[in-house]
Coordinates of N, CA and C in Angstrom, one line a residue:
M1 N 0.8 -1.2 0.0 CA 0.0 0.0 0.0 C 0.9 1.2 0.0
T2 N 0.6 2.2 -0.8 CA 1.3 3.5 -0.9 C 0.5 4.6 -0.3
E3 N 1.3 5.6 0.3 CA 0.6 6.7 0.9 C 1.3 8.0 0.4
A4 N 1.7 8.1 -0.9 CA 2.3 9.3 -1.4 C 1.3 10.4 -1.7
A5 N 0.7 10.9 -0.6 CA -0.3 11.9 -0.8 C -0.1 12.9 0.3
R6 N -0.6 14.2 0.1 CA -0.6 15.2 1.1 C -1.5 14.8 2.3
R7 N -0.9 14.9 3.5 CA -1.7 14.5 4.7 C -2.5 15.7 5.3
K8 N -3.5 15.3 6.0 CA -4.3 16.3 6.7 C -3.4 16.8 7.9
P9 N -3.4 18.2 8.2 CA -2.6 18.7 9.2 C -2.8 17.9 10.5
G10 N -1.6 17.6 11.2 CA -1.6 16.8 12.4 C -1.3 15.4 12.2
T11 N -1.4 14.9 11.0 CA -1.2 13.5 10.7 C 0.3 13.2 10.7
P12 N 0.8 12.2 11.4 CA 2.3 11.9 11.3 C 2.6 11.5 9.8
C13 N 3.6 12.1 9.2 CA 3.9 12.0 7.8 C 5.3 11.5 7.5
W14 N 6.2 11.6 8.5 CA 7.6 11.2 8.3 C 8.2 10.9 9.7
V15 N 9.3 10.1 9.7 CA 10.1 9.9 10.9 C 11.5 10.0 10.5
S16 N 12.3 10.6 11.4 CA 13.7 10.9 11.1 C 14.5 10.6 12.4
L17 N 15.7 10.0 12.1 CA 16.6 9.7 13.2 C 17.9 10.5 13.1
M18 N 18.3 11.1 14.2 CA 19.6 11.8 14.2 C 20.6 10.9 15.0
A19 N 21.6 10.5 14.3 CA 22.6 9.6 14.9 C 24.0 10.2 14.9
H20 N 25.0 9.5 15.5 CA 26.3 10.0 15.5 C 27.2 9.4 14.4
D21 N 27.0 8.1 14.2 CA 27.8 7.4 13.2 C 26.8 7.0 12.1
L22 N 26.8 7.8 11.0 CA 25.8 7.7 10.0 C 26.0 6.4 9.2
D23 N 27.3 6.0 9.0 CA 27.5 4.8 8.2 C 27.1 3.5 9.0
A24 N 27.4 3.5 10.3 CA 27.0 2.3 11.1 C 25.5 2.2 11.2
T25 N 24.9 3.4 11.4 CA 23.4 3.4 11.5 C 22.7 3.0 10.2
R26 N 23.3 3.5 9.1 CA 22.7 3.0 7.8 C 22.8 1.5 7.7
E27 N 23.9 1.0 8.1 CA 24.1 -0.5 8.0 C 23.1 -1.2 8.8
F28 N 22.9 -0.7 10.1 CA 22.0 -1.4 11.0 C 20.6 -1.4 10.4
Y29 N 20.0 -0.3 10.1 CA 18.6 -0.2 9.6 C 18.5 -0.8 8.2
G30 N 19.5 -0.7 7.4 CA 19.5 -1.3 6.1 C 19.3 -2.8 6.2
T31 N 20.1 -3.4 7.1 CA 20.0 -4.9 7.3 C 18.7 -5.3 8.0
L32 N 18.3 -4.5 9.0 CA 17.1 -4.9 9.7 C 15.8 -4.8 8.9
F33 N 15.7 -3.7 8.2 CA 14.5 -3.4 7.5 C 14.5 -3.5 6.0
G34 N 15.7 -3.7 5.4 CA 15.8 -3.9 4.0 C 15.8 -2.6 3.2
W35 N 16.2 -1.5 3.9 CA 16.2 -0.2 3.3 C 17.4 0.0 2.4
R36 N 17.3 0.7 1.3 CA 18.4 1.3 0.6 C 18.3 2.8 0.8
F37 N 19.4 3.5 0.4 CA 19.5 4.9 0.8 C 19.9 5.8 -0.3
Q38 N 19.4 7.0 -0.2 CA 19.8 8.1 -1.2 C 20.0 9.4 -0.4
P39 N 20.8 10.3 -0.8 CA 21.0 11.5 -0.1 C 19.8 12.3 -0.1
G40 N 19.5 13.1 1.0 CA 18.4 14.0 1.1 C 18.8 15.4 1.3
P41 N 17.9 16.3 1.5 CA 18.3 17.7 1.8 C 19.3 17.8 3.0
Q42 N 20.3 18.5 2.9 CA 21.4 18.5 3.9 C 21.6 19.9 4.5
Q43 N 20.6 20.7 4.7 CA 20.7 21.9 5.3 C 21.2 21.8 6.8
L44 N 20.8 20.7 7.4 CA 21.2 20.5 8.8 C 22.4 19.5 8.9
G45 N 23.1 19.2 7.8 CA 24.2 18.3 7.9 C 23.9 17.1 7.0
P46 N 24.8 16.1 7.0 CA 24.6 14.8 6.2 C 23.2 14.2 6.5
Y47 N 22.5 13.8 5.5 CA 21.2 13.2 5.6 C 20.9 12.2 4.6
L48 N 20.3 11.1 4.9 CA 19.9 10.0 4.0 C 18.4 9.7 4.1
R49 N 17.8 9.3 3.0 CA 16.5 8.8 3.0 C 16.5 7.3 2.8
G50 N 15.8 6.6 3.7 CA 15.7 5.1 3.5 C 14.6 4.8 2.6
L51 N 14.8 3.9 1.6 CA 13.8 3.5 0.6 C 13.5 2.1 0.6
L52 N 12.3 1.7 0.3 CA 11.9 0.4 0.0 C 11.3 0.4 -1.5
D53 N 12.0 -0.4 -2.3 CA 11.6 -0.4 -3.8 C 11.5 1.0 -4.3
G54 N 12.5 1.8 -4.0 CA 12.6 3.1 -4.5 C 11.6 4.2 -3.9
Q55 N 10.8 3.8 -2.9 CA 9.9 4.7 -2.3 C 10.4 5.1 -0.9
E56 N 10.2 6.3 -0.5 CA 10.8 6.9 0.7 C 10.0 6.4 1.9
V57 N 10.8 6.0 3.0 CA 10.2 5.4 4.2 C 10.5 6.3 5.4
A58 N 11.8 6.6 5.6 CA 12.2 7.4 6.7 C 13.6 8.0 6.5
G59 N 14.0 8.9 7.4 CA 15.3 9.6 7.2 C 16.3 9.3 8.3
I60 N 17.5 9.5 8.0 CA 18.6 9.4 9.0 C 19.6 10.5 8.8
G61 N 19.8 11.3 9.8 CA 20.7 12.4 9.7 C 21.9 12.2 10.7
Q62 N 22.8 13.1 10.7 CA 24.0 13.0 11.6 C 24.1 14.2 12.5
H63 N 24.3 13.9 13.8 CA 24.5 15.0 14.7 C 25.9 15.6 14.5
P64 N 26.0 16.9 14.8 CA 27.3 17.6 14.7 C 28.3 16.8 15.7
A65 N 29.5 16.6 15.2 CA 30.5 15.8 15.9 C 30.8 16.3 17.3
D66 N 30.7 17.7 17.5 CA 31.1 18.2 18.8 C 30.0 18.4 19.8
R67 N 28.8 17.7 19.5 CA 27.7 17.8 20.5 C 27.2 16.5 20.9
G68 N 27.1 16.3 22.2 CA 26.7 15.0 22.8 C 25.2 14.8 22.9
L69 N 24.6 15.0 21.7 CA 23.1 14.9 21.7 C 22.6 13.4 21.7
P70 N 21.5 13.1 22.2 CA 21.0 11.7 22.2 C 20.5 11.3 20.8
T71 N 20.6 10.0 20.5 CA 20.1 9.5 19.3 C 18.7 9.1 19.5
A72 N 17.8 9.6 18.7 CA 16.4 9.3 18.9 C 15.6 9.5 17.6
W73 N 14.5 8.7 17.5 CA 13.6 8.8 16.3 C 12.6 10.0 16.6
T74 N 12.4 10.8 15.6 CA 11.5 11.9 15.8 C 10.4 11.9 14.7
P75 N 9.1 11.9 15.2 CA 8.0 11.9 14.2 C 7.8 13.3 13.7
Y76 N 7.4 13.5 12.5 CA 7.0 14.8 11.9 C 5.5 14.8 11.7
L77 N 4.8 15.9 12.1 CA 3.4 16.0 11.9 C 3.1 17.0 10.8
A78 N 2.2 16.6 9.9 CA 1.9 17.4 8.8 C 1.3 18.8 9.1
S79 N 1.6 19.8 8.3 CA 1.1 21.1 8.5 C 0.9 21.8 7.1
D80 N -0.1 22.6 7.0 CA -0.3 23.4 5.8 C 0.5 24.7 5.8
D81 N 1.0 25.1 7.1 CA 1.7 26.3 7.2 C 2.7 26.1 8.4
A82 N 3.9 25.8 8.2 CA 4.9 25.5 9.3 C 5.1 26.8 10.2
D83 N 5.1 28.0 9.6 CA 5.3 29.2 10.4 C 4.1 29.4 11.4
E84 N 2.9 29.2 10.9 CA 1.8 29.3 11.7 C 1.8 28.2 12.8
S85 N 2.2 27.0 12.5 CA 2.3 25.9 13.5 C 3.3 26.3 14.6
A86 N 4.4 26.8 14.1 CA 5.5 27.2 15.1 C 5.0 28.2 16.1
E87 N 4.2 29.2 15.6 CA 3.7 30.2 16.5 C 2.7 29.6 17.4
S88 N 1.8 28.7 16.9 CA 0.9 28.1 17.8 C 1.5 27.3 18.9
I89 N 2.6 26.6 18.5 CA 3.4 25.8 19.5 C 3.9 26.7 20.6
R90 N 4.5 27.8 20.2 CA 5.1 28.7 21.2 C 3.9 29.3 22.1
C91 N 2.8 29.7 21.5 CA 1.8 30.2 22.3 C 1.1 29.2 23.2
S92 N 1.3 27.9 23.0 CA 0.6 26.9 23.7 C 1.5 26.3 24.8
G93 N 2.7 26.8 24.9 CA 3.6 26.4 26.0 C 4.7 25.4 25.5
G94 N 4.8 25.2 24.2 CA 5.9 24.4 23.6 C 7.1 25.3 23.3
T95 N 8.1 24.6 22.7 CA 9.4 25.3 22.4 C 9.8 25.0 21.0
V96 N 10.2 26.0 20.2 CA 10.7 25.8 18.9 C 12.2 25.9 18.9
A97 N 12.8 24.8 18.5 CA 14.3 24.7 18.6 C 15.0 25.0 17.3
V98 N 14.4 24.6 16.2 CA 15.0 24.8 14.9 C 13.9 25.2 13.9
G99 N 14.1 26.2 13.1 CA 13.2 26.7 12.1 C 12.2 27.7 12.6
P100 N 11.2 27.9 11.7 CA 10.9 27.2 10.4 C 12.0 27.5 9.4
L101 N 12.3 26.5 8.6 CA 13.3 26.7 7.6 C 13.0 25.8 6.4
D102 N 13.4 26.2 5.2 CA 13.2 25.4 4.0 C 14.2 24.3 3.9
A103 N 13.8 23.1 3.5 CA 14.7 21.9 3.2 C 14.7 21.8 1.7
A104 N 15.6 22.6 1.1 CA 15.6 22.7 -0.4 C 14.2 22.9 -0.9
D105 N 13.9 22.1 -2.0 CA 12.5 22.1 -2.5 C 11.6 21.1 -1.9
A106 N 12.1 20.4 -0.9 CA 11.3 19.3 -0.3 C 10.1 19.8 0.5
G107 N 10.4 20.8 1.2 CA 9.3 21.4 2.1 C 9.9 22.3 3.1
R108 N 9.1 22.6 4.1 CA 9.4 23.6 5.2 C 9.2 22.9 6.5
M109 N 10.2 23.0 7.4 CA 10.2 22.2 8.6 C 10.4 23.0 9.9
V110 N 10.0 22.4 11.0 CA 10.3 22.9 12.3 C 10.6 21.7 13.2
I111 N 11.6 21.9 14.1 CA 11.8 20.9 15.1 C 11.5 21.6 16.5
C112 N 10.7 21.0 17.3 CA 10.2 21.6 18.5 C 10.0 20.6 19.6
S113 N 9.5 21.1 20.7 CA 9.1 20.2 21.8 C 7.8 20.6 22.4
D114 N 7.1 19.7 23.0 CA 5.8 20.0 23.7 C 6.2 20.5 25.1
P115 N 5.2 20.9 25.9 CA 5.5 21.4 27.3 C 6.2 20.4 28.2
T116 N 6.1 19.1 27.9 CA 6.8 18.1 28.7 C 8.2 17.9 28.3
G117 N 8.6 18.5 27.1 CA 10.0 18.3 26.6 C 10.1 17.3 25.5
A118 N 9.0 16.6 25.1 CA 9.1 15.6 24.1 C 9.3 16.3 22.7
V119 N 10.3 15.8 22.0 CA 10.7 16.4 20.7 C 9.8 15.8 19.6
F120 N 9.4 16.7 18.7 CA 8.7 16.3 17.5 C 9.0 17.3 16.4
G121 N 8.7 16.9 15.1 CA 8.8 17.8 14.0 C 7.5 18.2 13.4
V122 N 7.6 19.3 12.7 CA 6.4 19.8 11.8 C 6.9 19.8 10.4
W123 N 6.1 19.3 9.5 CA 6.5 19.3 8.1 C 5.4 19.9 7.2
Q124 N 5.8 20.9 6.5 CA 4.9 21.5 5.4 C 5.4 21.0 4.1
A125 N 4.7 20.1 3.5 CA 5.2 19.4 2.3 C 5.2 20.3 1.1
A126 N 6.3 20.1 0.3 CA 6.3 20.6 -1.1 C 6.6 19.5 -2.0
A127 N 7.8 19.3 -2.5 CA 8.2 18.1 -3.3 C 8.1 16.8 -2.6
H128 N 8.5 16.9 -1.3 CA 8.5 15.6 -0.5 C 7.3 15.6 0.4
L129 N 6.4 14.6 0.1 CA 5.1 14.5 0.8 C 5.2 13.6 2.1
G130 N 6.4 12.9 2.2 CA 6.5 12.1 3.4 C 6.7 10.6 3.1
T131 N 6.4 9.8 4.1 CA 6.5 8.4 3.9 C 5.6 7.9 2.8
A132 N 6.1 7.1 1.9 CA 5.3 6.8 0.7 C 4.9 5.3 0.7
V133 N 5.2 4.6 1.7 CA 4.9 3.1 1.8 C 4.3 2.8 3.2
A134 N 3.2 2.0 3.2 CA 2.7 1.6 4.5 C 2.3 0.1 4.5
G135 N 2.4 -0.5 5.7 CA 1.9 -1.8 5.9 C 3.0 -2.9 5.6
R136 N 4.2 -2.5 5.1 CA 5.2 -3.5 4.8 C 6.2 -3.6 5.9
H137 N 7.0 -4.7 5.8 CA 8.1 -4.8 6.8 C 9.1 -3.6 6.6
G138 N 9.4 -2.9 7.7 CA 10.3 -1.8 7.7 C 9.6 -0.4 7.5
T139 N 8.3 -0.4 7.6 CA 7.6 0.9 7.4 C 7.0 1.4 8.8
P140 N 7.1 2.7 9.0 CA 6.5 3.2 10.3 C 5.0 3.0 10.2
V141 N 4.4 2.5 11.4 CA 3.0 2.2 11.4 C 2.2 3.0 12.5
W142 N 3.0 3.5 13.5 CA 2.3 4.2 14.6 C 3.4 5.1 15.3
N143 N 2.9 6.1 16.0 CA 3.7 6.9 16.9 C 3.0 7.1 18.2
E144 N 3.7 6.9 19.3 CA 3.2 7.0 20.7 C 4.0 7.9 21.6
L145 N 3.4 8.8 22.3 CA 4.2 9.6 23.2 C 4.1 9.0 24.6
L146 N 5.3 8.7 25.1 CA 5.4 8.3 26.5 C 5.6 9.5 27.4
T147 N 4.7 9.7 28.4 CA 4.8 10.9 29.2 C 4.3 10.5 30.6
Q148 N 4.4 11.5 31.5 CA 4.0 11.1 32.9 C 2.5 11.0 33.0
E149 N 1.8 12.0 32.5 CA 0.3 11.9 32.5 C -0.2 12.6 31.2
T150 N -1.4 12.2 30.8 CA -1.8 12.7 29.4 C -2.7 13.9 29.4
E151 N -3.3 14.3 30.5 CA -4.3 15.3 30.5 C -3.8 16.7 30.0
A152 N -2.7 17.2 30.6 CA -2.2 18.5 30.2 C -1.6 18.5 28.8
V153 N -0.8 17.5 28.5 CA -0.1 17.5 27.2 C -1.2 17.2 26.1
G154 N -2.2 16.5 26.4 CA -3.3 16.2 25.5 C -3.9 17.5 25.0
K155 N -4.1 18.5 26.0 CA -4.7 19.8 25.6 C -3.8 20.5 24.7
F156 N -2.5 20.4 24.9 CA -1.5 21.1 24.0 C -1.7 20.6 22.6
Y157 N -1.6 19.3 22.4 CA -1.7 18.7 21.0 C -3.1 19.0 20.4
K158 N -4.1 19.0 21.2 CA -5.5 19.4 20.7 C -5.5 20.8 20.2
T159 N -4.9 21.7 21.0 CA -4.9 23.1 20.6 C -4.1 23.4 19.3
V160 N -2.9 22.8 19.2 CA -2.0 23.0 18.1 C -2.5 22.4 16.8
F161 N -3.0 21.1 16.9 CA -3.3 20.3 15.7 C -4.8 20.0 15.5
G162 N -5.6 20.3 16.5 CA -7.0 20.1 16.4 C -7.5 18.6 16.5
Y163 N -6.7 17.8 17.3 CA -7.0 16.4 17.5 C -8.3 16.3 18.3
E164 N -9.0 15.2 18.0 CA -10.1 14.7 18.9 C -9.3 13.8 19.9
L165 N -9.6 13.9 21.2 CA -8.9 13.1 22.2 C -9.9 12.0 22.7
E166 N -9.5 10.8 22.6 CA -10.3 9.7 23.0 C -9.6 8.9 24.1
P167 N -9.9 9.1 25.4 CA -9.3 8.4 26.4 C -9.7 6.9 26.4
L168 N -8.8 6.0 26.8 CA -9.1 4.6 27.0 C -9.9 4.5 28.2
A169 N -11.0 3.7 28.1 CA -11.9 3.5 29.3 C -11.3 2.4 30.2
S170 N -10.3 2.9 31.0 CA -9.6 2.0 31.9 C -9.2 2.7 33.2
A171 N -9.4 2.0 34.3 CA -9.0 2.6 35.6 C -7.5 2.4 35.8
D172 N -6.8 1.5 35.0 CA -5.4 1.2 35.2 C -4.5 1.8 34.2
L173 N -5.0 2.2 33.1 CA -4.1 2.7 32.0 C -4.5 4.1 31.7
D174 N -3.5 5.0 31.5 CA -3.7 6.4 31.1 C -3.3 6.5 29.6
V175 N -4.2 6.2 28.7 CA -3.9 6.2 27.3 C -4.9 7.0 26.6
V176 N -4.5 7.9 25.7 CA -5.4 8.7 24.9 C -5.0 8.5 23.5
T177 N -6.0 8.3 22.6 CA -5.8 8.2 21.2 C -6.1 9.5 20.6
L178 N -5.2 10.0 19.7 CA -5.3 11.2 18.9 C -6.0 10.9 17.6
K179 N -7.1 11.5 17.3 CA -7.9 11.2 16.1 C -8.1 12.5 15.3
L180 N -8.2 12.3 14.0 CA -8.5 13.3 13.0 C -9.6 12.8 12.1
D181 N -10.7 13.5 12.0 CA -11.9 13.0 11.3 C -12.3 11.6 11.7
D182 N -12.2 11.4 13.0 CA -12.6 10.1 13.6 C -11.6 9.0 13.3
R183 N -10.4 9.3 12.8 CA -9.4 8.2 12.4 C -8.3 8.3 13.4
P184 N -7.9 7.2 14.0 CA -6.7 7.3 14.9 C -5.5 7.5 14.2
V185 N -4.6 8.4 14.7 CA -3.4 8.7 14.0 C -2.1 8.6 14.9
A186 N -2.3 8.7 16.3 CA -1.2 8.5 17.2 C -1.8 8.4 18.6
S187 N -1.0 8.2 19.6 CA -1.5 8.0 20.9 C -0.5 8.6 22.0
L188 N -1.1 8.9 23.1 CA -0.4 9.4 24.3 C -0.5 8.4 25.4
H189 N 0.6 8.1 26.1 CA 0.6 7.0 27.1 C 1.2 7.6 28.4
G190 N 0.4 7.8 29.4 CA 0.9 8.3 30.7 C 1.4 7.1 31.5
V191 N 2.7 7.1 31.9 CA 3.2 6.0 32.7 C 3.7 6.4 34.1
G192 N 3.4 7.6 34.5 CA 3.7 8.0 35.8 C 5.1 7.9 36.2
A193 N 5.4 7.3 37.3 CA 6.8 7.2 37.8 C 7.7 6.3 37.0
A194 N 7.0 5.5 36.1 CA 7.8 4.6 35.3 C 8.5 5.3 34.1
L195 N 8.2 6.6 33.9 CA 8.8 7.3 32.8 C 10.3 7.4 33.1
P196 N 11.2 6.9 32.1 CA 12.6 6.9 32.4 C 13.2 8.3 32.7
R197 N 13.8 8.4 33.8 CA 14.4 9.7 34.3 C 15.4 10.2 33.4
D198 N 16.2 9.3 32.7 CA 17.3 9.8 31.9 C 16.8 10.3 30.5
R199 N 15.5 10.0 30.2 CA 15.0 10.4 28.9 C 13.8 11.4 29.0
G200 N 13.0 11.3 30.1 CA 11.9 12.2 30.2 C 10.8 11.8 29.1
A201 N 9.9 12.7 28.9 CA 8.8 12.4 27.9 C 9.4 12.3 26.5
H202 N 9.0 11.3 25.7 CA 9.5 11.1 24.4 C 8.6 10.4 23.5
W203 N 8.6 10.6 22.2 CA 7.9 9.9 21.2 C 8.6 8.6 20.8
I204 N 7.8 7.6 20.6 CA 8.4 6.3 20.1 C 7.7 5.9 18.8
T205 N 8.5 5.6 17.8 CA 7.9 5.2 16.5 C 7.9 3.7 16.5
W206 N 6.7 3.1 16.0 CA 6.5 1.7 15.8 C 6.8 1.4 14.3
F207 N 7.5 0.3 14.1 CA 7.8 -0.1 12.7 C 7.2 -1.5 12.5
E208 N 6.4 -1.6 11.4 CA 5.9 -2.9 11.0 C 7.0 -3.9 10.7
V209 N 6.8 -5.2 11.1 CA 7.8 -6.2 10.7 C 7.0 -7.5 10.4
A210 N 7.6 -8.3 9.6 CA 7.0 -9.6 9.2 C 6.9 -10.6 10.3
D211 N 7.9 -10.5 11.2 CA 8.0 -11.5 12.4 C 8.7 -10.8 13.5
T212 N 7.9 -10.5 14.6 CA 8.4 -9.7 15.7 C 9.6 -10.4 16.4
D213 N 9.4 -11.7 16.6 CA 10.5 -12.4 17.3 C 11.8 -12.5 16.5
D214 N 11.7 -12.7 15.2 CA 12.8 -12.8 14.4 C 13.5 -11.4 14.3
A215 N 12.7 -10.3 14.2 CA 13.3 -9.0 14.1 C 14.0 -8.6 15.3
A216 N 13.4 -9.0 16.5 CA 14.1 -8.7 17.8 C 15.4 -9.4 17.9
R217 N 15.5 -10.6 17.4 CA 16.7 -11.4 17.4 C 17.7 -10.7 16.5
R218 N 17.3 -10.2 15.4 CA 18.2 -9.5 14.5 C 18.7 -8.2 15.1
V219 N 17.9 -7.5 15.8 CA 18.4 -6.3 16.5 C 19.6 -6.6 17.4
T220 N 19.5 -7.7 18.2 CA 20.6 -8.1 19.0 C 21.8 -8.5 18.2
E221 N 21.6 -9.3 17.2 CA 22.7 -9.7 16.4 C 23.5 -8.5 15.7
L222 N 22.7 -7.5 15.5 CA 23.3 -6.3 14.8 C 23.9 -5.3 15.8
G223 N 23.9 -5.6 17.1 CA 24.5 -4.8 18.1 C 23.5 -3.9 18.9
G224 N 22.2 -4.1 18.7 CA 21.2 -3.3 19.4 C 20.8 -4.1 20.7
R225 N 19.8 -3.7 21.3 CA 19.3 -4.3 22.6 C 17.8 -4.5 22.5
V226 N 17.3 -5.6 23.2 CA 15.9 -5.8 23.3 C 15.5 -5.2 24.7
L227 N 14.7 -4.2 24.8 CA 14.3 -3.6 26.1 C 13.1 -4.3 26.7
E228 N 12.1 -4.6 25.8 CA 10.9 -5.4 26.3 C 10.7 -6.5 25.2
P229 N 10.8 -7.7 25.7 CA 10.8 -8.8 24.7 C 9.4 -8.9 24.0
P230 N 9.3 -9.7 22.9 CA 8.1 -9.8 22.2 C 6.9 -10.3 23.1
R231 N 5.8 -9.6 22.9 CA 4.6 -10.0 23.7 C 3.4 -9.7 22.8
D232 N 2.3 -10.4 23.1 CA 1.0 -10.2 22.3 C 0.2 -9.2 23.0
G233 N -0.5 -8.4 22.2 CA -1.4 -7.4 22.8 C -2.5 -7.1 21.8
S234 N -3.4 -6.1 22.1 CA -4.5 -5.8 21.2 C -4.1 -5.3 19.9
T235 N -2.9 -4.7 19.8 CA -2.4 -4.1 18.6 C -1.6 -5.1 17.7
G236 N -1.3 -6.2 18.3 CA -0.5 -7.2 17.6 C 0.7 -7.7 18.5
R237 N 1.6 -8.3 17.9 CA 2.8 -8.8 18.7 C 3.9 -7.8 18.5
R238 N 4.4 -7.3 19.6 CA 5.4 -6.2 19.6 C 6.5 -6.3 20.6
A239 N 7.6 -5.6 20.3 CA 8.8 -5.6 21.2 C 9.4 -4.2 21.2
T240 N 9.9 -3.8 22.3 CA 10.6 -2.5 22.3 C 12.1 -2.8 22.3
V241 N 12.8 -2.1 21.4 CA 14.2 -2.3 21.2 C 15.0 -1.0 21.1
A242 N 16.3 -1.1 21.1 CA 17.1 0.1 20.9 C 18.2 -0.3 19.9
D243 N 18.6 0.7 19.0 CA 19.7 0.4 18.1 C 21.0 0.6 18.8
P244 N 22.1 0.3 18.1 CA 23.4 0.4 18.8 C 23.8 1.7 19.5
E245 N 23.2 2.8 19.0 CA 23.4 4.1 19.7 C 22.4 4.4 20.8
G246 N 21.4 3.5 21.0 CA 20.4 3.7 22.0 C 19.1 4.3 21.6
A247 N 18.9 4.6 20.3 CA 17.6 5.1 19.9 C 16.5 4.0 20.1
V248 N 15.5 4.3 20.8 CA 14.4 3.3 21.1 C 13.3 3.4 20.1
F249 N 12.9 2.2 19.7 CA 11.7 2.1 18.8 C 11.0 0.8 19.1
T250 N 9.8 0.6 18.5 CA 9.0 -0.6 18.7 C 8.9 -1.4 17.4
L251 N 9.0 -2.7 17.5 CA 8.8 -3.6 16.4 C 7.4 -4.2 16.6
V252 N 6.5 -4.2 15.6 CA 5.2 -4.8 15.7 C 4.8 -5.5 14.5
R253 N 4.2 -6.7 14.7 CA 3.5 -7.4 13.6 C 2.0 -7.1 14.0
S254 N 1.4 -6.2 13.2 CA 0.1 -5.7 13.6 C -1.0 -6.8 13.6
A255 N -1.9 -6.7 14.5 CA -3.0 -7.7 14.5 C -3.7 -7.7 13.2
G256 N -4.0 -9.0 12.8 CA -4.7 -9.1 11.5 C -3.8 -9.3 10.3
R257 N -2.5 -9.2 10.5 CA -1.6 -9.5 9.4 C -1.1 -10.9 9.4

C-alpha cells in the first residue's frame, strides 16, 4: 500500500533519526528493514532517506561531531503552514528549537518540543510528501508519546493540531488516542513514575515487521538491545528495542496481518 499523498494537518507523515555514526546506523537499519538509501536535503548536515523499492520510508541524519546529543527517532506532523504551526506551538507552551526553515525544494520544517519536553517535528510538504509506503516490513505504522500523564499534554496537542482526544476506558491505564476526522493517528501514554528519568517524555515510533520475534533477534545480532521482549497485545505482537546508539523504537506485527 502506498501513501504518497498530502496529509491532513496533524497526521504523522515522516520519521527521522539523528545519529552520531551515519555509516554504522545506515548499515543497522538497512540490514534490519531492507532499506536502501539516497542523499536527502542537507541543510542540517549529512542526511539520508531510507527507501523500499525506490519509495521513501524514513530519514537518517547525523549529529554535529562536537555535540553529545542523544540518538532518537522523531516523528513529523503534517502542517499546511509551518510558520503558523510554530507560532501556535510557542503560544501553547511548547518550544521551537529549529526553524521554520526550508529543506531545499522538499518542504518547510520545524523541530520543536511540547511542554513536557518531548521532541517532534512539523512538516509543510512541497516536493517531499513524506513516507510513501505503509503496511510492509520496515515501514512506520504508529507513533506514541510516553509521558508522565496525558491530560495536560493532550490539551497542548489538541490546541495546536485540532485532534479529537479519545481516552481509553480503563482505571489502570492512562492512554489517549489522537484522532483526525474520527481516524486514529497517534497516541499518548501516561506511565507516571515509570517514565525513564534519563529520557523524560519522548515519542516512540513503531515499525511494522513480518515477524516480531525474528526482528528482535536480528536487533541483538546487529548490536542493538531488546528492552521489552516480544509479547502479544490488542495491537499485535510487539517488542521494544534500541539500536546500537540507544535510539528506542518498537517492532510490531500488527493484529490481522
